[in-house]
Every structure is written in structure tokens, then in C-alpha cells.
Amino acid sequence: MKSIPKQAQVVIIGGGVIGCSVAYHLTKLGWRDVVLLERKELTCGTTWHAAGLVGQLRATKNMTKLAQYTSELYATLEDETGQATGFKQNGSISVAQDAERFEELKRGASMAKCFGLEVEVISPREAREIHPLLNIDDLVGAVFLPKDGQTNPIDVTQAMAKGAKMDGAQIFENVNVSGINTKDGRVSGVKVRSSSLRSEDTKENETKNISAEIVVNCAGLWGRHVGKMAGVNIPLHAAEHFYIVTEDIGLPSTLPVLRDPSGWIYAKEEAGKMLVG
């Protein structure tokens, strides 16, 4: 087991998809002194049950460009790292049950074209040709984005973690951040505690300090708690939501993601099953 360092240029708190993405992208920018700390195991917080939807259209041009970049990254990450990501681009269909919703979708489609996205405004019949399980009796129209996709959040996270480590980042699991150190009004490092820590000057279960120039809060569900360690109030509140997964009903893996904004649901194929959230 490798020893946790006494100092680092950057310490990232949280080993979910965001934390591993930060580590991955910092190393791509040439940063090598990067340490990521995860209190249990990578993806064990909220990442493991994320929907894994990879949509490209956002409300602004810059956000759409970021989403496009994400899609391009996921398409190449497996080749780069050797870690499967489960990424596939089957497209997505958003359906409208009334004229007002269809108008909204068409406006979004016009914006997508301005942003350079491939998009099609389609009829209910065309929507059912793309998604044969769709009931179109109450639909007035739909929008299809062929390059939208889906991925496996756990696999994507592991791929970015592997890519970060390939470029010099250090990742430690089962390490709990118990405090954030500050000096002269700015962060100076973190306090960590874990029975898995090992160093010459640290006894088992003893608190250890890691000095750092930058500390990044990627704690997700626990982000507000981590912020309070540094005296920062983060307006984040965890809210419970649900999804269901059917038994294996033989769904083809080529089905596009289905979105019904008026019905407040999305549906996607997952290993022959249907996931609805």
C-alpha cells in the first residue's frame, strides 16, 4: 500500500465522477502533483446510481459546447485508458403531448441547429419507427437528436481515474477528510483520518495533515458538510428521487433514450431492461 503524501499541489475531496474528472483534466493540463481522497470506494456515493444520460443540448451555447466535449471525451476514453465506459450514441427522442410543448421542443431544435448540433423535428409516426415501444396516440410531435447517448457512470469514473493515474495523479480510497486547514484566510491543506493510512510518522487511526495549495470540494452529497469545514456555506441540499428498473424484457441495446417532459419521465434501455426515472 502506498503512503499518503505530506503535501500536494492539489487535493481533491471526493472520488465520484466529478472528482475523478477534475483529476483527469488537471493531469491533462500538465499538473502532476494531484491527490484525490475518497472516504470509501470510488463511485460509492451518488455516482453509482446516476442515470448516465449524455445529452448535448443545453440552454446556452457554452454549456452546449461543454456537453458536446463530454460526448467526444466518452467516445475516446476507452481507447485511451483500456477501461470500458459503456458509452453508446443511440440518440434521444423528446416527445410532445400538446401544441405548446411541441412549440417548446421546436424552439430547442432551432437553437440546437444554431449550436451546430444534428437535430430532427419528427412526426409521431417517425418517432415510433425509431422507438417501436412508443405509444403515439396522444402525441403531436417529437424531436430527435441522433448524437445523444448514454453511458455507465461507474465505468466512466473508473476510466477517468485510470487516465489520471496514468498521468501522475495519486488516488487514495478509504481516507476520510476530517477537516480543512486554513492560514491567513485561505486554504492550506486537509486533515485526514483512516486506518488504511501508512507513513513513518503516522500511527494507525491517527489524524494526518496534508498541506496543499488548492483543495477542491467534489464531495457531492456531502459537499455542504465539506464546505462548512472551511467556514463556507454551500447552498446544496440532498433530495431523494426514485427510478425503477424492470426485469429483463429483451429490449434491444440500440434503443434511443426517451424523454417525456410533460410526463416528467425519461426511459432508457439497460442490459435488456428498461430504466424509468
PDB file of C-alpha atoms in Angstrom:
ATOM      1  CA  MET A   1       0.000   0.000   0.000  1.00  0.00           C
ATOM      2  CA  LYS A   2       1.476   3.376  -0.958  1.00  0.00           C
ATOM      3  CA  SER A   3       1.910   6.049   1.671  1.00  0.00           C
ATOM      4  CA  ILE A   4      -0.233   9.141   1.603  1.00  0.00           C
ATOM      5  CA  PRO A   5       1.937  12.221   0.899  1.00  0.00           C
ATOM      6  CA  LYS A   6       2.554  15.022   3.391  1.00  0.00           C
ATOM      7  CA  GLN A   7       1.868  17.669   0.758  1.00  0.00           C
ATOM      8  CA  ALA A   8       0.397  18.149  -2.697  1.00  0.00           C
ATOM      9  CA  GLN A   9      -0.266  20.999  -5.048  1.00  0.00           C
ATOM     10  CA  VAL A  10      -3.937  19.991  -5.334  1.00  0.00           C
ATOM     11  CA  VAL A  11      -6.072  17.840  -3.042  1.00  0.00           C
ATOM     12  CA  ILE A  12      -9.430  16.722  -4.433  1.00  0.00           C
ATOM     13  CA  ILE A  13     -12.059  15.600  -1.924  1.00  0.00           C
ATOM     14  CA  GLY A  14     -14.428  13.020  -3.386  1.00  0.00           C
ATOM     15  CA  GLY A  15     -13.967  10.059  -5.707  1.00  0.00           C
ATOM     16  CA  GLY A  16     -17.141  10.282  -7.751  1.00  0.00           C
ATOM     17  CA  VAL A  17     -17.366  11.150 -11.419  1.00  0.00           C
ATOM     18  CA  ILE A  18     -16.737  14.865 -10.743  1.00  0.00           C
ATOM     19  CA  GLY A  19     -13.689  14.344  -8.549  1.00  0.00           C
ATOM     20  CA  CYS A  20     -12.129  11.874 -10.961  1.00  0.00           C
ATOM     21  CA  SER A  21     -12.913  14.192 -13.867  1.00  0.00           C
ATOM     22  CA  VAL A  22     -11.112  17.054 -12.115  1.00  0.00           C
ATOM     23  CA  ALA A  23      -8.082  14.825 -11.505  1.00  0.00           C
ATOM     24  CA  TYR A  24      -8.142  13.593 -15.106  1.00  0.00           C
ATOM     25  CA  HIS A  25      -8.350  17.064 -16.620  1.00  0.00           C
ATOM     26  CA  LEU A  26      -5.743  18.612 -14.317  1.00  0.00           C
ATOM     27  CA  THR A  27      -3.237  15.943 -15.329  1.00  0.00           C
ATOM     28  CA  LYS A  28      -4.104  16.546 -18.977  1.00  0.00           C
ATOM     29  CA  LEU A  29      -3.143  20.188 -18.389  1.00  0.00           C
ATOM     30  CA  GLY A  30       0.232  19.044 -17.092  1.00  0.00           C
ATOM     31  CA  TRP A  31      -0.394  19.090 -13.340  1.00  0.00           C
ATOM     32  CA  ARG A  32       1.345  16.111 -11.755  1.00  0.00           C
ATOM     33  CA  ASP A  33       1.163  16.786  -8.014  1.00  0.00           C
ATOM     34  CA  VAL A  34      -2.518  15.866  -7.716  1.00  0.00           C
ATOM     35  CA  VAL A  35      -4.002  13.814  -4.858  1.00  0.00           C
ATOM     36  CA  LEU A  36      -7.594  12.566  -4.757  1.00  0.00           C
ATOM     37  CA  LEU A  37      -9.099  11.346  -1.484  1.00  0.00           C
ATOM     38  CA  GLU A  38     -12.210   9.145  -1.311  1.00  0.00           C
ATOM     39  CA  ARG A  39     -13.761   8.308   2.075  1.00  0.00           C
ATOM     40  CA  LYS A  40     -14.778   4.791   0.954  1.00  0.00           C
ATOM     41  CA  GLU A  41     -14.520   3.489  -2.623  1.00  0.00           C
ATOM     42  CA  LEU A  42     -14.670   5.324  -5.941  1.00  0.00           C
ATOM     43  CA  THR A  43     -18.260   5.979  -7.119  1.00  0.00           C
ATOM     44  CA  CYS A  44     -19.825   4.724  -3.866  1.00  0.00           C
ATOM     45  CA  GLY A  45     -21.644   7.997  -3.124  1.00  0.00           C
ATOM     46  CA  THR A  46     -24.162   9.276  -5.655  1.00  0.00           C
ATOM     47  CA  THR A  47     -22.287   8.448  -8.868  1.00  0.00           C
ATOM     48  CA  TRP A  48     -23.125   4.735  -8.927  1.00  0.00           C
ATOM     49  CA  HIS A  49     -26.859   5.339  -9.341  1.00  0.00           C
ATOM     50  CA  ALA A  50     -26.678   8.273 -11.754  1.00  0.00           C
ATOM     51  CA  ALA A  51     -28.821   7.989 -14.874  1.00  0.00           C
ATOM     52  CA  GLY A  52     -25.838   8.041 -17.223  1.00  0.00           C
ATOM     53  CA  LEU A  53     -27.624  10.149 -19.831  1.00  0.00           C
ATOM     54  CA  VAL A  54     -25.343  12.069 -22.179  1.00  0.00           C
ATOM     55  CA  GLY A  55     -27.409  14.817 -23.774  1.00  0.00           C
ATOM     56  CA  GLN A  56     -25.804  17.595 -25.793  1.00  0.00           C
ATOM     57  CA  LEU A  57     -28.373  20.391 -25.974  1.00  0.00           C
ATOM     58  CA  ARG A  58     -28.217  22.922 -23.138  1.00  0.00           C
ATOM     59  CA  ALA A  59     -29.728  26.345 -22.508  1.00  0.00           C
ATOM     60  CA  THR A  60     -26.658  28.318 -23.636  1.00  0.00           C
ATOM     61  CA  LYS A  61     -24.026  27.940 -26.322  1.00  0.00           C
ATOM     62  CA  ASN A  62     -21.144  27.487 -23.873  1.00  0.00           C
ATOM     63  CA  MET A  63     -22.996  24.840 -21.866  1.00  0.00           C
ATOM     64  CA  THR A  64     -23.847  23.040 -25.106  1.00  0.00           C
ATOM     65  CA  LYS A  65     -20.189  23.125 -26.151  1.00  0.00           C
ATOM     66  CA  LEU A  66     -19.239  21.602 -22.795  1.00  0.00           C
ATOM     67  CA  ALA A  67     -21.823  18.855 -23.283  1.00  0.00           C
ATOM     68  CA  GLN A  68     -20.501  18.192 -26.790  1.00  0.00           C
ATOM     69  CA  TYR A  69     -16.984  17.945 -25.392  1.00  0.00           C
ATOM     70  CA  THR A  70     -18.195  15.407 -22.807  1.00  0.00           C
ATOM     71  CA  SER A  71     -19.697  13.266 -25.542  1.00  0.00           C
ATOM     72  CA  GLU A  72     -16.474  13.411 -27.557  1.00  0.00           C
ATOM     73  CA  LEU A  73     -14.416  12.519 -24.469  1.00  0.00           C
ATOM     74  CA  TYR A  74     -16.547   9.499 -23.593  1.00  0.00           C
ATOM     75  CA  ALA A  75     -16.245   8.280 -27.184  1.00  0.00           C
ATOM     76  CA  THR A  76     -12.430   8.099 -26.916  1.00  0.00           C
ATOM     77  CA  LEU A  77     -11.856   7.358 -23.222  1.00  0.00           C
ATOM     78  CA  GLU A  78     -11.935   3.589 -23.571  1.00  0.00           C
ATOM     79  CA  ASP A  79      -9.306   3.602 -26.316  1.00  0.00           C
ATOM     80  CA  GLU A  80      -7.105   5.877 -24.207  1.00  0.00           C
ATOM     81  CA  THR A  81      -7.309   4.015 -20.917  1.00  0.00           C
ATOM     82  CA  GLY A  82      -8.349   0.461 -21.803  1.00  0.00           C
ATOM     83  CA  GLN A  83     -11.260   0.783 -19.368  1.00  0.00           C
ATOM     84  CA  ALA A  84     -14.722   0.198 -20.819  1.00  0.00           C
ATOM     85  CA  THR A  85     -17.201   3.050 -20.346  1.00  0.00           C
ATOM     86  CA  GLY A  86     -20.444   1.603 -21.712  1.00  0.00           C
ATOM     87  CA  PHE A  87     -20.816   4.696 -23.895  1.00  0.00           C
ATOM     88  CA  LYS A  88     -23.107   4.441 -26.893  1.00  0.00           C
ATOM     89  CA  GLN A  89     -24.737   7.051 -29.103  1.00  0.00           C
ATOM     90  CA  ASN A  90     -28.217   5.793 -29.915  1.00  0.00           C
ATOM     91  CA  GLY A  91     -29.702   9.277 -29.866  1.00  0.00           C
ATOM     92  CA  SER A  92     -32.589  10.643 -27.831  1.00  0.00           C
ATOM     93  CA  ILE A  93     -36.231  11.413 -28.548  1.00  0.00           C
ATOM     94  CA  SER A  94     -38.188  14.104 -26.717  1.00  0.00           C
ATOM     95  CA  VAL A  95     -41.943  13.837 -27.239  1.00  0.00           C
ATOM     96  CA  ALA A  96     -44.741  16.421 -27.009  1.00  0.00           C
ATOM     97  CA  GLN A  97     -48.297  15.687 -25.958  1.00  0.00           C
ATOM     98  CA  ASP A  98     -49.692  19.107 -26.874  1.00  0.00           C
ATOM     99  CA  ALA A  99     -49.010  22.000 -29.234  1.00  0.00           C
ATOM    100  CA  GLU A 100     -47.402  24.167 -26.544  1.00  0.00           C
ATOM    101  CA  ARG A 101     -44.856  21.518 -25.623  1.00  0.00           C
ATOM    102  CA  PHE A 102     -44.152  20.820 -29.283  1.00  0.00           C
ATOM    103  CA  GLU A 103     -43.504  24.533 -29.835  1.00  0.00           C
ATOM    104  CA  GLU A 104     -41.014  24.465 -26.973  1.00  0.00           C
ATOM    105  CA  LEU A 105     -39.244  21.422 -28.424  1.00  0.00           C
ATOM    106  CA  LYS A 106     -39.088  23.013 -31.882  1.00  0.00           C
ATOM    107  CA  ARG A 107     -37.551  26.160 -30.425  1.00  0.00           C
ATOM    108  CA  GLY A 108     -34.962  23.991 -28.730  1.00  0.00           C
ATOM    109  CA  ALA A 109     -34.308  22.251 -32.049  1.00  0.00           C
ATOM    110  CA  SER A 110     -33.742  25.611 -33.751  1.00  0.00           C
ATOM    111  CA  MET A 111     -31.277  26.557 -31.034  1.00  0.00           C
ATOM    112  CA  ALA A 112     -29.523  23.200 -31.422  1.00  0.00           C
ATOM    113  CA  LYS A 113     -29.022  23.881 -35.131  1.00  0.00           C
ATOM    114  CA  CYS A 114     -27.506  27.272 -34.285  1.00  0.00           C
ATOM    115  CA  PHE A 115     -25.096  25.483 -31.957  1.00  0.00           C
ATOM    116  CA  GLY A 116     -24.112  23.049 -34.686  1.00  0.00           C
ATOM    117  CA  LEU A 117     -25.938  20.005 -33.308  1.00  0.00           C
ATOM    118  CA  GLU A 118     -27.558  17.425 -35.530  1.00  0.00           C
ATOM    119  CA  VAL A 119     -31.308  17.529 -34.793  1.00  0.00           C
ATOM    120  CA  GLU A 120     -34.545  16.478 -36.479  1.00  0.00           C
ATOM    121  CA  VAL A 121     -38.132  17.586 -35.850  1.00  0.00           C
ATOM    122  CA  ILE A 122     -40.174  14.450 -36.482  1.00  0.00           C
ATOM    123  CA  SER A 123     -43.789  13.276 -36.550  1.00  0.00           C
ATOM    124  CA  PRO A 124     -45.268  10.834 -34.013  1.00  0.00           C
ATOM    125  CA  ARG A 125     -45.141   8.082 -36.640  1.00  0.00           C
ATOM    126  CA  GLU A 126     -41.445   8.734 -37.287  1.00  0.00           C
ATOM    127  CA  ALA A 127     -40.835   8.702 -33.540  1.00  0.00           C
ATOM    128  CA  ARG A 128     -42.375   5.237 -33.268  1.00  0.00           C
ATOM    129  CA  GLU A 129     -40.231   3.998 -36.163  1.00  0.00           C
ATOM    130  CA  ILE A 130     -37.163   4.997 -34.135  1.00  0.00           C
ATOM    131  CA  HIS A 131     -38.590   3.780 -30.809  1.00  0.00           C
ATOM    132  CA  PRO A 132     -41.021   0.913 -31.580  1.00  0.00           C
ATOM    133  CA  LEU A 133     -42.336   0.680 -27.999  1.00  0.00           C
ATOM    134  CA  LEU A 134     -43.639   4.227 -28.064  1.00  0.00           C
ATOM    135  CA  ASN A 135     -47.398   4.804 -27.810  1.00  0.00           C
ATOM    136  CA  ILE A 136     -48.119   7.742 -30.120  1.00  0.00           C
ATOM    137  CA  ASP A 137     -51.896   8.022 -29.658  1.00  0.00           C
ATOM    138  CA  ASP A 138     -51.617  11.260 -27.661  1.00  0.00           C
ATOM    139  CA  LEU A 139     -48.520  12.762 -29.308  1.00  0.00           C
ATOM    140  CA  VAL A 140     -48.390  15.748 -31.644  1.00  0.00           C
ATOM    141  CA  GLY A 141     -44.692  15.637 -32.480  1.00  0.00           C
ATOM    142  CA  ALA A 142     -41.161  14.940 -31.299  1.00  0.00           C
ATOM    143  CA  VAL A 143     -37.532  15.971 -31.636  1.00  0.00           C
ATOM    144  CA  PHE A 144     -34.690  13.526 -32.314  1.00  0.00           C
ATOM    145  CA  LEU A 145     -31.016  14.197 -31.530  1.00  0.00           C
ATOM    146  CA  PRO A 146     -29.038  11.363 -33.174  1.00  0.00           C
ATOM    147  CA  LYS A 147     -25.743  12.055 -31.355  1.00  0.00           C
ATOM    148  CA  ASP A 148     -27.143  11.963 -27.815  1.00  0.00           C
ATOM    149  CA  GLY A 149     -26.162   8.905 -25.838  1.00  0.00           C
ATOM    150  CA  GLN A 150     -25.810   7.082 -22.562  1.00  0.00           C
ATOM    151  CA  THR A 151     -23.002   5.638 -20.529  1.00  0.00           C
ATOM    152  CA  ASN A 152     -22.212   3.637 -17.405  1.00  0.00           C
ATOM    153  CA  PRO A 153     -21.323   6.178 -14.665  1.00  0.00           C
ATOM    154  CA  ILE A 154     -19.213   3.713 -12.670  1.00  0.00           C
ATOM    155  CA  ASP A 155     -17.157   2.662 -15.702  1.00  0.00           C
ATOM    156  CA  VAL A 156     -16.668   6.254 -16.877  1.00  0.00           C
ATOM    157  CA  THR A 157     -15.437   7.238 -13.423  1.00  0.00           C
ATOM    158  CA  GLN A 158     -13.009   4.319 -13.291  1.00  0.00           C
ATOM    159  CA  ALA A 159     -11.741   5.231 -16.766  1.00  0.00           C
ATOM    160  CA  MET A 160     -11.050   8.844 -15.772  1.00  0.00           C
ATOM    161  CA  ALA A 161      -9.421   7.687 -12.543  1.00  0.00           C
ATOM    162  CA  LYS A 162      -7.173   5.355 -14.532  1.00  0.00           C
ATOM    163  CA  GLY A 163      -6.343   8.119 -17.002  1.00  0.00           C
ATOM    164  CA  ALA A 164      -5.469  10.470 -14.144  1.00  0.00           C
ATOM    165  CA  LYS A 165      -3.196   7.888 -12.524  1.00  0.00           C
ATOM    166  CA  MET A 166      -1.542   7.183 -15.873  1.00  0.00           C
ATOM    167  CA  ASP A 167      -0.529  10.853 -15.941  1.00  0.00           C
ATOM    168  CA  GLY A 168       0.744  11.018 -12.379  1.00  0.00           C
ATOM    169  CA  ALA A 169      -2.219  11.626 -10.071  1.00  0.00           C
ATOM    170  CA  GLN A 170      -2.433   9.684  -6.815  1.00  0.00           C
ATOM    171  CA  ILE A 171      -5.798   8.296  -5.683  1.00  0.00           C
ATOM    172  CA  PHE A 172      -6.450   7.068  -2.148  1.00  0.00           C
ATOM    173  CA  GLU A 173      -9.597   5.222  -1.111  1.00  0.00           C
ATOM    174  CA  ASN A 174     -10.859   4.674   2.452  1.00  0.00           C
ATOM    175  CA  VAL A 175      -9.437   8.015   3.531  1.00  0.00           C
ATOM    176  CA  ASN A 176     -11.801  10.352   5.367  1.00  0.00           C
ATOM    177  CA  VAL A 177     -11.229  14.106   5.299  1.00  0.00           C
ATOM    178  CA  SER A 178     -11.977  15.249   8.847  1.00  0.00           C
ATOM    179  CA  GLY A 179     -11.085  18.927   8.475  1.00  0.00           C
ATOM    180  CA  ILE A 180      -9.749  21.662   6.215  1.00  0.00           C
ATOM    181  CA  ASN A 181      -6.795  23.737   7.388  1.00  0.00           C
ATOM    182  CA  THR A 182      -6.631  27.455   6.654  1.00  0.00           C
ATOM    183  CA  LYS A 183      -3.967  30.115   7.068  1.00  0.00           C
ATOM    184  CA  ASP A 184      -4.335  33.859   6.574  1.00  0.00           C
ATOM    185  CA  GLY A 185      -7.830  33.458   5.189  1.00  0.00           C
ATOM    186  CA  ARG A 186      -7.105  30.783   2.611  1.00  0.00           C
ATOM    187  CA  VAL A 187      -6.923  27.035   2.490  1.00  0.00           C
ATOM    188  CA  SER A 188      -3.605  25.442   3.427  1.00  0.00           C
ATOM    189  CA  GLY A 189      -4.432  21.736   3.432  1.00  0.00           C
ATOM    190  CA  VAL A 190      -6.643  18.998   4.865  1.00  0.00           C
ATOM    191  CA  LYS A 191      -6.816  16.729   7.878  1.00  0.00           C
ATOM    192  CA  VAL A 192      -7.361  13.053   7.060  1.00  0.00           C
ATOM    193  CA  ARG A 193      -8.086  10.009   9.159  1.00  0.00           C
ATOM    194  CA  SER A 194      -8.121   6.361   8.187  1.00  0.00           C
ATOM    195  CA  SER A 195      -6.875   3.011   9.413  1.00  0.00           C
ATOM    196  CA  SER A 196      -5.519   2.453   5.904  1.00  0.00           C
ATOM    197  CA  LEU A 197      -3.087   5.366   6.130  1.00  0.00           C
ATOM    198  CA  ARG A 198       0.536   4.351   6.267  1.00  0.00           C
ATOM    199  CA  SER A 199       3.545   6.556   6.792  1.00  0.00           C
ATOM    200  CA  GLU A 200       6.603   6.613   9.003  1.00  0.00           C
ATOM    201  CA  ASP A 201       5.240   9.322  11.312  1.00  0.00           C
ATOM    202  CA  THR A 202       1.574   8.220  11.488  1.00  0.00           C
ATOM    203  CA  LYS A 203       0.135   5.654  13.814  1.00  0.00           C
ATOM    204  CA  GLU A 204      -2.944   3.665  12.883  1.00  0.00           C
ATOM    205  CA  ASN A 205      -6.145   5.771  13.071  1.00  0.00           C
ATOM    206  CA  GLU A 206      -4.154   8.934  13.862  1.00  0.00           C
ATOM    207  CA  THR A 207      -5.075  12.180  12.117  1.00  0.00           C
ATOM    208  CA  LYS A 208      -2.617  13.290   9.440  1.00  0.00           C
ATOM    209  CA  ASN A 209      -2.245  16.680   7.788  1.00  0.00           C
ATOM    210  CA  ILE A 210      -1.684  17.111   4.068  1.00  0.00           C
ATOM    211  CA  SER A 211      -0.588  20.598   3.083  1.00  0.00           C
ATOM    212  CA  ALA A 212      -1.929  21.828  -0.249  1.00  0.00           C
ATOM    213  CA  GLU A 213      -2.065  24.974  -2.341  1.00  0.00           C
ATOM    214  CA  ILE A 214      -5.548  24.120  -3.621  1.00  0.00           C
ATOM    215  CA  VAL A 215      -8.351  21.977  -2.194  1.00  0.00           C
ATOM    216  CA  VAL A 216     -11.239  21.048  -4.491  1.00  0.00           C
ATOM    217  CA  ASN A 217     -14.606  20.122  -2.975  1.00  0.00           C
ATOM    218  CA  CYS A 218     -16.088  17.317  -5.094  1.00  0.00           C
ATOM    219  CA  ALA A 219     -17.936  15.659  -2.239  1.00  0.00           C
ATOM    220  CA  GLY A 220     -21.327  15.647  -3.968  1.00  0.00           C
ATOM    221  CA  LEU A 221     -23.984  14.732  -1.420  1.00  0.00           C
ATOM    222  CA  TRP A 222     -21.571  15.744   1.345  1.00  0.00           C
ATOM    223  CA  GLY A 223     -20.397  18.934  -0.396  1.00  0.00           C
ATOM    224  CA  ARG A 224     -22.156  21.237   2.070  1.00  0.00           C
ATOM    225  CA  HIS A 225     -20.586  19.427   5.028  1.00  0.00           C
ATOM    226  CA  VAL A 226     -17.115  19.716   3.485  1.00  0.00           C
ATOM    227  CA  GLY A 227     -17.665  23.412   2.792  1.00  0.00           C
ATOM    228  CA  LYS A 228     -18.507  24.014   6.448  1.00  0.00           C
ATOM    229  CA  MET A 229     -15.098  22.615   7.393  1.00  0.00           C
ATOM    230  CA  ALA A 230     -13.632  25.728   5.781  1.00  0.00           C
ATOM    231  CA  GLY A 231     -16.339  28.057   7.045  1.00  0.00           C
ATOM    232  CA  VAL A 232     -18.017  28.240   3.636  1.00  0.00           C
ATOM    233  CA  ASN A 233     -21.787  27.916   3.279  1.00  0.00           C
ATOM    234  CA  ILE A 234     -22.621  25.899   0.153  1.00  0.00           C
ATOM    235  CA  PRO A 235     -26.310  26.129  -0.881  1.00  0.00           C
ATOM    236  CA  LEU A 236     -26.709  22.426  -1.506  1.00  0.00           C
ATOM    237  CA  HIS A 237     -29.443  20.152  -0.206  1.00  0.00           C
ATOM    238  CA  ALA A 238     -29.770  16.437  -0.857  1.00  0.00           C
ATOM    239  CA  ALA A 239     -33.189  15.443  -2.209  1.00  0.00           C
ATOM    240  CA  GLU A 240     -34.468  11.901  -2.623  1.00  0.00           C
ATOM    241  CA  HIS A 241     -35.725  10.753  -6.003  1.00  0.00           C
ATOM    242  CA  PHE A 242     -36.619   7.397  -7.476  1.00  0.00           C
ATOM    243  CA  TYR A 243     -36.266   5.288 -10.577  1.00  0.00           C
ATOM    244  CA  ILE A 244     -37.441   1.815 -11.457  1.00  0.00           C
ATOM    245  CA  VAL A 245     -35.772  -0.978 -13.396  1.00  0.00           C
ATOM    246  CA  THR A 246     -37.837  -3.740 -14.984  1.00  0.00           C
ATOM    247  CA  GLU A 247     -36.824  -7.348 -15.279  1.00  0.00           C
ATOM    248  CA  ASP A 248     -35.038  -8.323 -18.468  1.00  0.00           C
ATOM    249  CA  ILE A 249     -37.653  -7.897 -21.203  1.00  0.00           C
ATOM    250  CA  GLY A 250     -35.281  -8.246 -24.123  1.00  0.00           C
ATOM    251  CA  LEU A 251     -35.027  -4.586 -25.069  1.00  0.00           C
ATOM    252  CA  PRO A 252     -32.604  -4.027 -27.944  1.00  0.00           C
ATOM    253  CA  SER A 253     -29.419  -2.194 -26.994  1.00  0.00           C
ATOM    254  CA  THR A 254     -29.948   0.215 -29.905  1.00  0.00           C
ATOM    255  CA  LEU A 255     -33.000   1.966 -28.432  1.00  0.00           C
ATOM    256  CA  PRO A 256     -32.621   5.740 -28.073  1.00  0.00           C
ATOM    257  CA  VAL A 257     -33.208   7.466 -24.750  1.00  0.00           C
ATOM    258  CA  LEU A 258     -36.828   8.611 -24.446  1.00  0.00           C
ATOM    259  CA  ARG A 259     -37.773  11.869 -22.726  1.00  0.00           C
ATOM    260  CA  ASP A 260     -41.334  12.925 -21.965  1.00  0.00           C
ATOM    261  CA  PRO A 261     -41.095  16.366 -20.313  1.00  0.00           C
ATOM    262  CA  SER A 262     -44.855  16.674 -19.844  1.00  0.00           C
ATOM    263  CA  GLY A 263     -44.925  13.287 -18.123  1.00  0.00           C
ATOM    264  CA  TRP A 264     -41.818  14.168 -16.091  1.00  0.00           C
ATOM    265  CA  ILE A 265     -40.056  10.929 -17.046  1.00  0.00           C
ATOM    266  CA  TYR A 266     -37.175   9.533 -19.051  1.00  0.00           C
ATOM    267  CA  ALA A 267     -36.680   5.929 -20.095  1.00  0.00           C
ATOM    268  CA  LYS A 268     -33.631   4.064 -21.349  1.00  0.00           C
ATOM    269  CA  GLU A 269     -32.527   0.540 -22.128  1.00  0.00           C
ATOM    270  CA  GLU A 270     -30.137  -1.054 -19.682  1.00  0.00           C
ATOM    271  CA  ALA A 271     -28.869  -4.596 -20.307  1.00  0.00           C
ATOM    272  CA  GLY A 272     -32.173  -5.664 -21.854  1.00  0.00           C
ATOM    273  CA  LYS A 273     -34.167  -3.998 -19.085  1.00  0.00           C
ATOM    274  CA  MET A 274     -35.982  -0.677 -19.066  1.00  0.00           C
ATOM    275  CA  LEU A 275     -34.962   2.005 -16.577  1.00  0.00           C
ATOM    276  CA  VAL A 276     -37.542   4.737 -15.970  1.00  0.00           C
ATOM    277  CA  GLY A 277     -36.846   7.807 -13.879  1.00  0.00           C
TER     278      GLY A 277
END
